[in-house]
mmCIF file of C-alpha atoms and ligand atoms in Angstrom:
data_model
loop_
_atom_site.group_PDB
_atom_site.id
_atom_site.type_symbol
_atom_site.label_atom_id
_atom_site.label_comp_id
_atom_site.label_asym_id
_atom_site.label_seq_id
_atom_site.Cartn_x
_atom_site.Cartn_y
_atom_site.Cartn_z
ATOM 1 C CA MET A 1 -7.103 34.138 26.855
ATOM 2 C CA SER A 2 -9.626 34.483 23.950
ATOM 3 C CA GLY A 3 -10.173 32.757 20.670
ATOM 4 C CA ALA A 4 -11.063 29.330 19.607
ATOM 5 C CA PRO A 5 -9.825 26.395 21.523
ATOM 6 C CA ARG A 6 -6.658 24.600 20.107
ATOM 7 C CA ARG A 7 -7.454 21.598 18.314
ATOM 8 C CA ARG A 8 -5.842 18.485 19.586
ATOM 9 C CA PRO A 9 -3.334 17.060 17.392
ATOM 10 C CA LEU A 10 -4.409 14.250 15.221
ATOM 11 C CA GLY A 11 -2.753 10.835 15.637
ATOM 12 C CA VAL A 12 -1.077 8.864 18.314
ATOM 13 C CA VAL A 13 2.625 8.665 19.621
ATOM 14 C CA THR A 14 4.282 5.861 18.114
ATOM 15 C CA ARG A 15 8.119 4.588 18.465
ATOM 16 C CA GLY A 16 10.538 7.390 17.883
ATOM 17 C CA THR A 17 13.363 5.492 15.939
ATOM 18 C CA THR A 18 15.469 7.594 13.664
ATOM 19 C CA ASN A 19 19.094 7.732 12.572
ATOM 20 C CA PRO A 20 21.359 10.517 10.879
ATOM 21 C CA ASN A 21 21.206 10.417 7.265
ATOM 22 C CA ARG A 22 18.443 7.678 7.194
ATOM 23 C CA LEU A 23 16.253 9.796 4.794
ATOM 24 C CA ARG A 24 18.798 10.952 2.467
ATOM 25 C CA ARG A 25 17.424 9.174 -0.480
ATOM 26 C CA VAL A 26 14.078 10.791 -0.242
ATOM 27 C CA ASP A 27 15.650 14.098 0.616
ATOM 28 C CA ASN A 28 17.803 14.015 -2.668
ATOM 29 C CA TRP A 29 14.664 13.224 -4.604
ATOM 30 C CA ILE A 30 12.610 15.949 -3.122
ATOM 31 C CA VAL A 31 15.345 18.454 -3.912
ATOM 32 C CA ALA A 32 15.375 17.113 -7.582
ATOM 33 C CA THR A 33 11.866 16.656 -8.038
ATOM 34 C CA CYS A 34 9.858 18.983 -5.833
ATOM 35 C CA ALA A 35 12.115 21.937 -6.367
ATOM 36 C CA ASP A 36 9.785 23.815 -8.748
ATOM 37 C CA ARG A 37 6.959 23.787 -6.393
ATOM 38 C CA LEU A 38 9.079 25.251 -3.616
ATOM 39 C CA ARG A 39 10.605 27.784 -5.868
ATOM 40 C CA ALA A 40 7.122 28.958 -7.033
ATOM 41 C CA ALA A 41 5.568 29.236 -3.571
ATOM 42 C CA ALA A 42 5.019 32.491 -2.138
ATOM 43 C CA ASP A 43 5.813 31.193 1.290
ATOM 44 C CA PRO A 44 8.354 28.194 1.116
ATOM 45 C CA LEU A 45 7.137 26.498 4.219
ATOM 46 C CA VAL A 46 8.015 22.754 4.625
ATOM 47 C CA VAL A 47 6.754 20.584 7.333
ATOM 48 C CA ASP A 48 8.511 17.360 8.614
ATOM 49 C CA LEU A 49 5.882 15.441 10.347
ATOM 50 C CA GLY A 50 6.842 13.047 12.943
ATOM 51 C CA TYR A 51 10.615 13.619 13.151
ATOM 52 C CA GLY A 52 11.077 11.224 16.057
ATOM 53 C CA ALA A 53 13.130 10.978 19.112
ATOM 54 C CA THR A 54 15.663 13.303 17.899
ATOM 55 C CA PRO A 55 15.264 16.106 15.235
ATOM 56 C CA VAL A 56 18.288 15.041 13.228
ATOM 57 C CA THR A 57 16.428 14.243 9.924
ATOM 58 C CA ALA A 58 14.575 17.397 10.102
ATOM 59 C CA VAL A 59 17.966 19.356 10.232
ATOM 60 C CA GLU A 60 19.040 17.509 7.442
ATOM 61 C CA LEU A 61 16.132 18.115 5.355
ATOM 62 C CA ARG A 62 16.282 21.850 5.901
ATOM 63 C CA ALA A 63 19.921 21.990 5.269
ATOM 64 C CA ARG A 64 19.328 20.145 1.849
ATOM 65 C CA LEU A 65 16.561 22.326 0.699
ATOM 66 C CA ALA A 66 18.557 25.442 1.721
ATOM 67 C CA ALA A 67 21.533 24.357 -0.180
ATOM 68 C CA GLY A 68 19.654 22.877 -3.072
ATOM 69 C CA VAL A 69 16.516 24.724 -3.682
ATOM 70 C CA ARG A 70 15.953 27.992 -1.812
ATOM 71 C CA ARG A 71 17.921 29.545 1.090
ATOM 72 C CA ASP A 72 14.918 31.170 2.520
ATOM 73 C CA VAL A 73 13.084 27.716 2.940
ATOM 74 C CA ARG A 74 11.267 27.504 6.347
ATOM 75 C CA LEU A 75 11.272 23.995 7.704
ATOM 76 C CA VAL A 76 8.853 23.231 10.738
ATOM 77 C CA GLY A 77 9.362 19.961 12.553
ATOM 78 C CA LEU A 78 6.003 18.631 13.972
ATOM 79 C CA GLU A 79 5.870 15.943 16.363
ATOM 80 C CA ILE A 80 2.769 14.710 18.317
ATOM 81 C CA ASP A 81 4.898 13.816 21.324
ATOM 82 C CA PRO A 82 5.401 16.897 23.511
ATOM 83 C CA ALA A 83 8.650 15.420 25.097
ATOM 84 C CA ARG A 84 10.093 15.267 21.548
ATOM 85 C CA VAL A 85 9.172 18.648 20.676
ATOM 86 C CA ALA A 86 11.056 19.774 24.148
ATOM 87 C CA ALA A 87 14.090 17.584 23.226
ATOM 88 C CA ALA A 88 14.206 19.205 19.621
ATOM 89 C CA THR A 89 13.910 22.790 20.678
ATOM 90 C CA PRO A 90 17.806 23.312 21.303
ATOM 91 C CA ALA A 91 18.346 22.301 17.737
ATOM 92 C CA ALA A 92 16.155 25.091 16.375
ATOM 93 C CA ASP A 93 17.581 27.974 14.173
ATOM 94 C CA PRO A 94 14.897 30.337 13.520
ATOM 95 C CA PRO A 95 13.177 31.527 11.259
ATOM 96 C CA GLY A 96 14.538 28.595 8.962
ATOM 97 C CA LEU A 97 13.974 25.615 11.582
ATOM 98 C CA THR A 98 11.607 25.578 14.270
ATOM 99 C CA PHE A 99 9.713 22.722 16.116
ATOM 100 C CA ALA A 100 5.974 22.414 17.367
ATOM 101 C CA ARG A 101 3.397 20.098 18.519
ATOM 102 C CA GLY A 102 1.182 18.824 15.734
ATOM 103 C CA GLY A 103 -0.259 15.958 14.177
ATOM 104 C CA PHE A 104 -1.873 15.053 10.670
ATOM 105 C CA GLU A 105 -3.847 18.532 10.912
ATOM 106 C CA LEU A 106 -0.418 20.126 10.610
ATOM 107 C CA ALA A 107 -0.999 22.481 13.580
ATOM 108 C CA GLY A 108 -2.746 25.071 11.396
ATOM 109 C CA LEU A 109 0.117 25.608 9.015
ATOM 110 C CA ARG A 110 -0.170 25.644 5.247
ATOM 111 C CA PRO A 111 2.878 24.193 3.933
ATOM 112 C CA VAL A 112 3.744 23.595 0.195
ATOM 113 C CA LEU A 113 5.415 20.222 1.093
ATOM 114 C CA VAL A 114 5.125 17.698 3.794
ATOM 115 C CA ARG A 115 7.498 14.918 4.416
ATOM 116 C CA ALA A 116 6.207 12.017 6.620
ATOM 117 C CA LEU A 117 8.544 9.057 6.825
ATOM 118 C CA ASN A 118 8.253 6.241 8.899
ATOM 119 C CA VAL A 119 5.145 7.594 10.432
ATOM 120 C CA LEU A 120 2.222 5.699 8.993
ATOM 121 C CA ARG A 121 4.197 2.596 9.120
ATOM 122 C CA GLN A 122 2.771 2.103 12.857
ATOM 123 C CA TYR A 123 -0.689 2.733 12.112
ATOM 124 C CA ASP A 124 -3.249 0.459 10.675
ATOM 125 C CA GLU A 125 -3.696 0.334 6.916
ATOM 126 C CA SER A 126 -7.429 1.376 7.283
ATOM 127 C CA GLU A 127 -6.101 4.661 8.789
ATOM 128 C CA VAL A 128 -4.104 5.733 5.862
ATOM 129 C CA PRO A 129 -6.648 7.341 3.525
ATOM 130 C CA ASP A 130 -7.927 9.683 6.324
ATOM 131 C CA ALA A 131 -4.469 10.362 7.357
ATOM 132 C CA TRP A 132 -3.639 11.401 3.639
ATOM 133 C CA ARG A 133 -7.026 13.449 3.319
ATOM 134 C CA THR A 134 -6.312 15.465 6.496
ATOM 135 C CA MET A 135 -2.761 16.246 5.702
ATOM 136 C CA THR A 136 -3.336 17.148 1.931
ATOM 137 C CA ALA A 137 -6.391 19.312 2.822
ATOM 138 C CA ALA A 138 -4.050 21.506 5.116
ATOM 139 C CA LEU A 139 -1.627 22.006 2.112
ATOM 140 C CA ALA A 140 -1.060 25.307 0.354
ATOM 141 C CA PRO A 141 -2.504 25.356 -3.074
ATOM 142 C CA GLY A 142 -0.288 23.079 -5.337
ATOM 143 C CA GLY A 143 1.320 21.555 -2.361
ATOM 144 C CA ALA A 144 2.235 17.914 -2.090
ATOM 145 C CA LEU A 145 2.925 15.122 0.660
ATOM 146 C CA VAL A 146 5.621 12.752 0.443
ATOM 147 C CA GLU A 147 4.793 9.726 2.538
ATOM 148 C CA GLY A 148 6.871 6.403 2.780
ATOM 149 C CA THR A 149 8.914 4.044 4.704
ATOM 150 C CA CYS A 150 12.689 3.074 4.997
ATOM 151 C CA ASP A 151 14.934 0.729 6.872
ATOM 152 C CA GLU A 152 16.960 1.752 9.942
ATOM 153 C CA LEU A 153 19.793 2.828 7.817
ATOM 154 C CA GLY A 154 17.947 4.140 4.793
ATOM 155 C CA ARG A 155 19.302 1.561 2.285
ATOM 156 C CA LEU A 156 15.927 0.506 1.396
ATOM 157 C CA ALA A 157 13.185 3.006 0.916
ATOM 158 C CA SER A 158 9.849 3.738 -0.840
ATOM 159 C CA TRP A 159 7.477 6.644 -0.960
ATOM 160 C CA LEU A 160 4.615 8.021 -2.582
ATOM 161 C CA LEU A 161 3.756 11.704 -3.680
ATOM 162 C CA VAL A 162 0.343 12.501 -2.705
ATOM 163 C CA ASP A 163 -1.881 15.439 -3.415
ATOM 164 C CA VAL A 164 -5.411 16.486 -2.889
ATOM 165 C CA ASP A 165 -6.443 13.903 -5.583
ATOM 166 C CA GLY A 166 -4.508 11.066 -3.921
ATOM 167 C CA PRO A 167 -1.133 9.356 -4.813
ATOM 168 C CA ARG A 168 0.585 10.652 -8.083
ATOM 169 C CA THR A 169 3.916 8.446 -8.019
ATOM 170 C CA LEU A 170 5.492 5.765 -6.184
ATOM 171 C CA THR A 171 9.259 5.680 -5.867
ATOM 172 C CA LEU A 172 11.580 2.706 -4.948
ATOM 173 C CA ALA A 173 15.164 3.485 -3.924
ATOM 174 C CA ALA A 174 17.879 1.186 -2.780
ATOM 175 C CA LYS A 175 21.795 1.416 -1.933
ATOM 176 C CA LEU A 176 22.718 -0.640 -4.822
ATOM 177 C CA THR A 177 26.066 -1.949 -3.485
ATOM 178 C CA THR A 178 24.186 -3.643 -0.730
ATOM 179 C CA LEU A 179 20.923 -4.753 -2.658
ATOM 180 C CA GLY A 180 20.666 -8.401 -3.075
ATOM 181 C CA SER A 181 17.635 -8.413 -4.939
ATOM 182 C CA PRO A 182 14.779 -5.545 -5.568
ATOM 183 C CA ALA A 183 12.467 -8.034 -4.005
ATOM 184 C CA GLU A 184 13.893 -6.685 -0.719
ATOM 185 C CA LEU A 185 12.103 -3.573 -1.269
ATOM 186 C CA ALA A 186 8.743 -5.202 -0.645
ATOM 187 C CA GLU A 187 9.450 -5.139 3.313
ATOM 188 C CA ARG A 188 9.731 -1.490 2.919
ATOM 189 C CA LEU A 189 6.732 -0.237 0.951
ATOM 190 C CA PRO A 190 4.628 2.620 2.263
ATOM 191 C CA LYS A 191 1.835 1.497 4.718
ATOM 192 C CA ALA A 192 -0.676 1.654 1.845
ATOM 193 C CA LEU A 193 0.802 -0.812 -0.184
ATOM 194 C CA ILE A 194 2.776 -3.179 2.085
ATOM 195 C CA HIS A 195 0.023 -5.470 2.655
ATOM 196 C CA ARG A 196 -0.803 -5.466 -1.098
ATOM 197 C CA ASN A 197 2.358 -7.490 -2.123
ATOM 198 C CA VAL A 198 0.117 -10.423 -3.190
ATOM 199 C CA PRO A 199 -0.843 -12.018 -6.375
ATOM 200 C CA GLY A 200 -3.499 -9.990 -8.171
ATOM 201 C CA GLU A 201 -2.287 -6.643 -6.808
ATOM 202 C CA ALA A 202 -0.497 -4.179 -9.165
ATOM 203 C CA VAL A 203 2.614 -3.576 -6.687
ATOM 204 C CA HIS A 204 3.097 -7.374 -6.535
ATOM 205 C CA ASP A 205 3.431 -7.418 -10.331
ATOM 206 C CA LEU A 206 5.542 -4.555 -10.120
ATOM 207 C CA ILE A 207 8.071 -5.963 -7.619
ATOM 208 C CA ARG A 208 8.140 -9.167 -9.458
ATOM 209 C CA ALA A 209 8.826 -7.552 -13.027
ATOM 210 C CA LEU A 210 11.680 -5.529 -11.416
ATOM 211 C CA ASP A 211 13.044 -8.418 -9.896
ATOM 212 C CA ASP A 212 12.811 -10.330 -13.131
ATOM 213 C CA ALA A 213 14.447 -7.466 -14.949
ATOM 214 C CA TRP A 214 17.257 -7.307 -12.388
ATOM 215 C CA HIS A 215 17.979 -11.122 -12.838
ATOM 216 C CA ALA A 216 17.881 -10.886 -16.554
ATOM 217 C CA ALA A 217 20.449 -7.895 -16.268
ATOM 218 C CA ALA A 218 22.881 -10.064 -14.023
ATOM 219 C CA PRO A 219 25.719 -9.959 -16.925
ATOM 220 C CA TYR A 220 25.897 -6.248 -16.346
ATOM 221 C CA ALA A 221 26.876 -6.756 -12.787
ATOM 222 C CA THR A 222 30.404 -7.112 -14.265
ATOM 223 C CA PHE A 223 30.312 -3.291 -14.639
ATOM 224 C CA GLY A 224 29.011 -2.800 -11.204
ATOM 225 C CA PRO A 225 25.359 -2.776 -9.671
ATOM 226 C CA ARG A 226 24.570 0.724 -10.934
ATOM 227 C CA GLN A 227 24.899 -0.614 -14.541
ATOM 228 C CA ARG A 228 22.756 -3.494 -13.624
ATOM 229 C CA TRP A 229 19.929 -1.309 -12.062
ATOM 230 C CA LEU A 230 20.030 0.992 -15.147
ATOM 231 C CA ARG A 231 19.430 -1.815 -17.408
ATOM 232 C CA ALA A 232 16.811 -3.332 -15.317
ATOM 233 C CA VAL A 233 14.805 -0.062 -14.915
ATOM 234 C CA GLY A 234 15.259 0.414 -18.772
ATOM 235 C CA ARG A 235 13.698 -2.773 -19.525
ATOM 236 C CA LEU A 236 10.770 -2.061 -17.086
ATOM 237 C CA ARG A 237 9.972 1.012 -19.117
ATOM 238 C CA ASP A 238 10.456 -0.799 -22.593
ATOM 239 C CA ASP A 239 8.030 -3.168 -21.248
ATOM 240 C CA GLY A 240 5.315 -0.540 -20.749
ATOM 241 C CA TRP A 241 5.656 0.393 -17.088
ATOM 242 C CA PRO A 242 4.865 4.095 -16.435
ATOM 243 C CA VAL A 243 8.551 4.686 -15.519
ATOM 244 C CA LEU A 244 9.244 8.468 -15.096
ATOM 245 C CA ASP A 245 12.564 10.299 -15.149
ATOM 246 C CA GLY A 246 15.705 8.853 -16.871
ATOM 247 C CA PRO A 247 19.267 7.683 -16.167
ATOM 248 C CA ARG A 248 20.114 10.826 -14.216
ATOM 249 C CA ARG A 249 17.867 9.850 -11.600
ATOM 250 C CA TRP A 250 17.830 6.010 -12.085
ATOM 251 C CA ARG A 251 21.554 5.873 -11.352
ATOM 252 C CA HIS A 252 21.011 6.716 -7.767
ATOM 253 C CA GLY A 253 19.135 3.543 -7.253
ATOM 254 C CA GLU A 254 15.868 5.092 -7.820
ATOM 255 C CA LEU A 255 12.728 3.941 -9.848
ATOM 256 C CA THR A 256 9.685 6.447 -9.914
ATOM 257 C CA LEU A 257 6.409 5.338 -11.492
ATOM 258 C CA ARG A 258 3.252 7.199 -12.332
ATOM 259 C CA TRP A 259 0.378 6.047 -9.913
ATOM 260 C CA PRO A 260 -1.818 4.276 -10.040
ATOM 261 C CA LEU A 261 -0.244 1.613 -12.115
ATOM 262 C CA PRO A 262 -2.125 0.300 -15.164
HETATM 263 C C1 SAM B 1 9.699 5.968 13.475
HETATM 264 S S1 SAM B 1 9.577 7.840 13.896
HETATM 265 C C2 SAM B 1 10.261 8.376 12.517
HETATM 266 C C3 SAM B 1 11.163 9.618 12.587
HETATM 267 C C4 SAM B 1 11.808 10.124 11.572
HETATM 268 N N1 SAM B 1 10.702 10.688 10.407
HETATM 269 C C5 SAM B 1 12.469 9.027 10.479
HETATM 270 O O1 SAM B 1 12.020 8.462 9.331
HETATM 271 O O2 SAM B 1 13.613 8.603 10.830
HETATM 272 C C6 SAM B 1 7.846 8.234 13.959
HETATM 273 C C7 SAM B 1 7.544 9.499 14.804
HETATM 274 O O3 SAM B 1 6.253 9.914 14.348
HETATM 275 C C8 SAM B 1 5.544 10.418 15.392
HETATM 276 N N2 SAM B 1 4.175 10.587 14.933
HETATM 277 C C9 SAM B 1 3.238 9.402 14.792
HETATM 278 N N3 SAM B 1 2.066 9.836 14.317
HETATM 279 C C10 SAM B 1 2.150 11.302 14.186
HETATM 280 C C11 SAM B 1 1.231 12.224 13.983
HETATM 281 N N4 SAM B 1 -0.012 11.796 13.460
HETATM 282 N N5 SAM B 1 1.677 13.620 13.744
HETATM 283 C C12 SAM B 1 2.779 13.699 14.216
HETATM 284 N N6 SAM B 1 3.721 13.057 14.565
HETATM 285 C C13 SAM B 1 3.405 11.621 14.790
HETATM 286 C C14 SAM B 1 5.778 9.624 16.577
HETATM 287 O O4 SAM B 1 5.564 10.214 17.682
HETATM 288 C C15 SAM B 1 7.299 9.192 16.196
HETATM 289 O O5 SAM B 1 7.998 10.103 16.990
#
């Protein structure tokens, strides 16, 4: 064989926990928010990094993107654990869906979008900036990384949109019918923020402001949790937080803010 030796995938094998439909909130947001990037791409290549013990969420992301954005989307599921690549192979459906071994270097691919959910959570916070830099350096021009965390069933989730210049937006998302209070989202912040939910940090002020707005909107609970959430998010925007989108996205239990926060 000739050519340069293959680089070792960057990163470490971690727990492979996953669940069907666990990533539906982030996927629906990607379909709504990243569609233009994907439609404009000469090569509509998407990487799902760290899909876990089964490829179910990679299969779902490909299906959602094919149905909602581009039928010719190509999704490559990358895993650092070779046993998980072998286990996923029967689910491949080339050319639209394939699986390969790879890490933060993205195995030499140049995707326009990378989803990495519940991957960095098991790393040390100090490793996050390098992981972001490595992944975003591998993106196609104009590409982005969606990196975040959720609970086992995907009822509480948060993610950052990161490009070569760093994080651009933060999204918090919850299943409103089971949400007791927005403070619950603090346990599911992306790795870069989870240890920063302490006084003096912007993300702490944000969670507190959202929680206060939710409690102030308690009378709207009579009309259901969605009306209460809409009211709370509207209040945050009126109070000067850099809230993006509008009720059409908020009604899904989402809140997206420009990052960094003021
Ligand atoms: C908890 S699972 C997440 C599965 C799925 N993304 C989800 O959210 O349900 C994390 C997976 O990421 C993989 N992983 C960790 N670091 C990685 C890296 N640098 N590159 C590729 N995969 C990685 C682990 O081997 C593990 O299978």
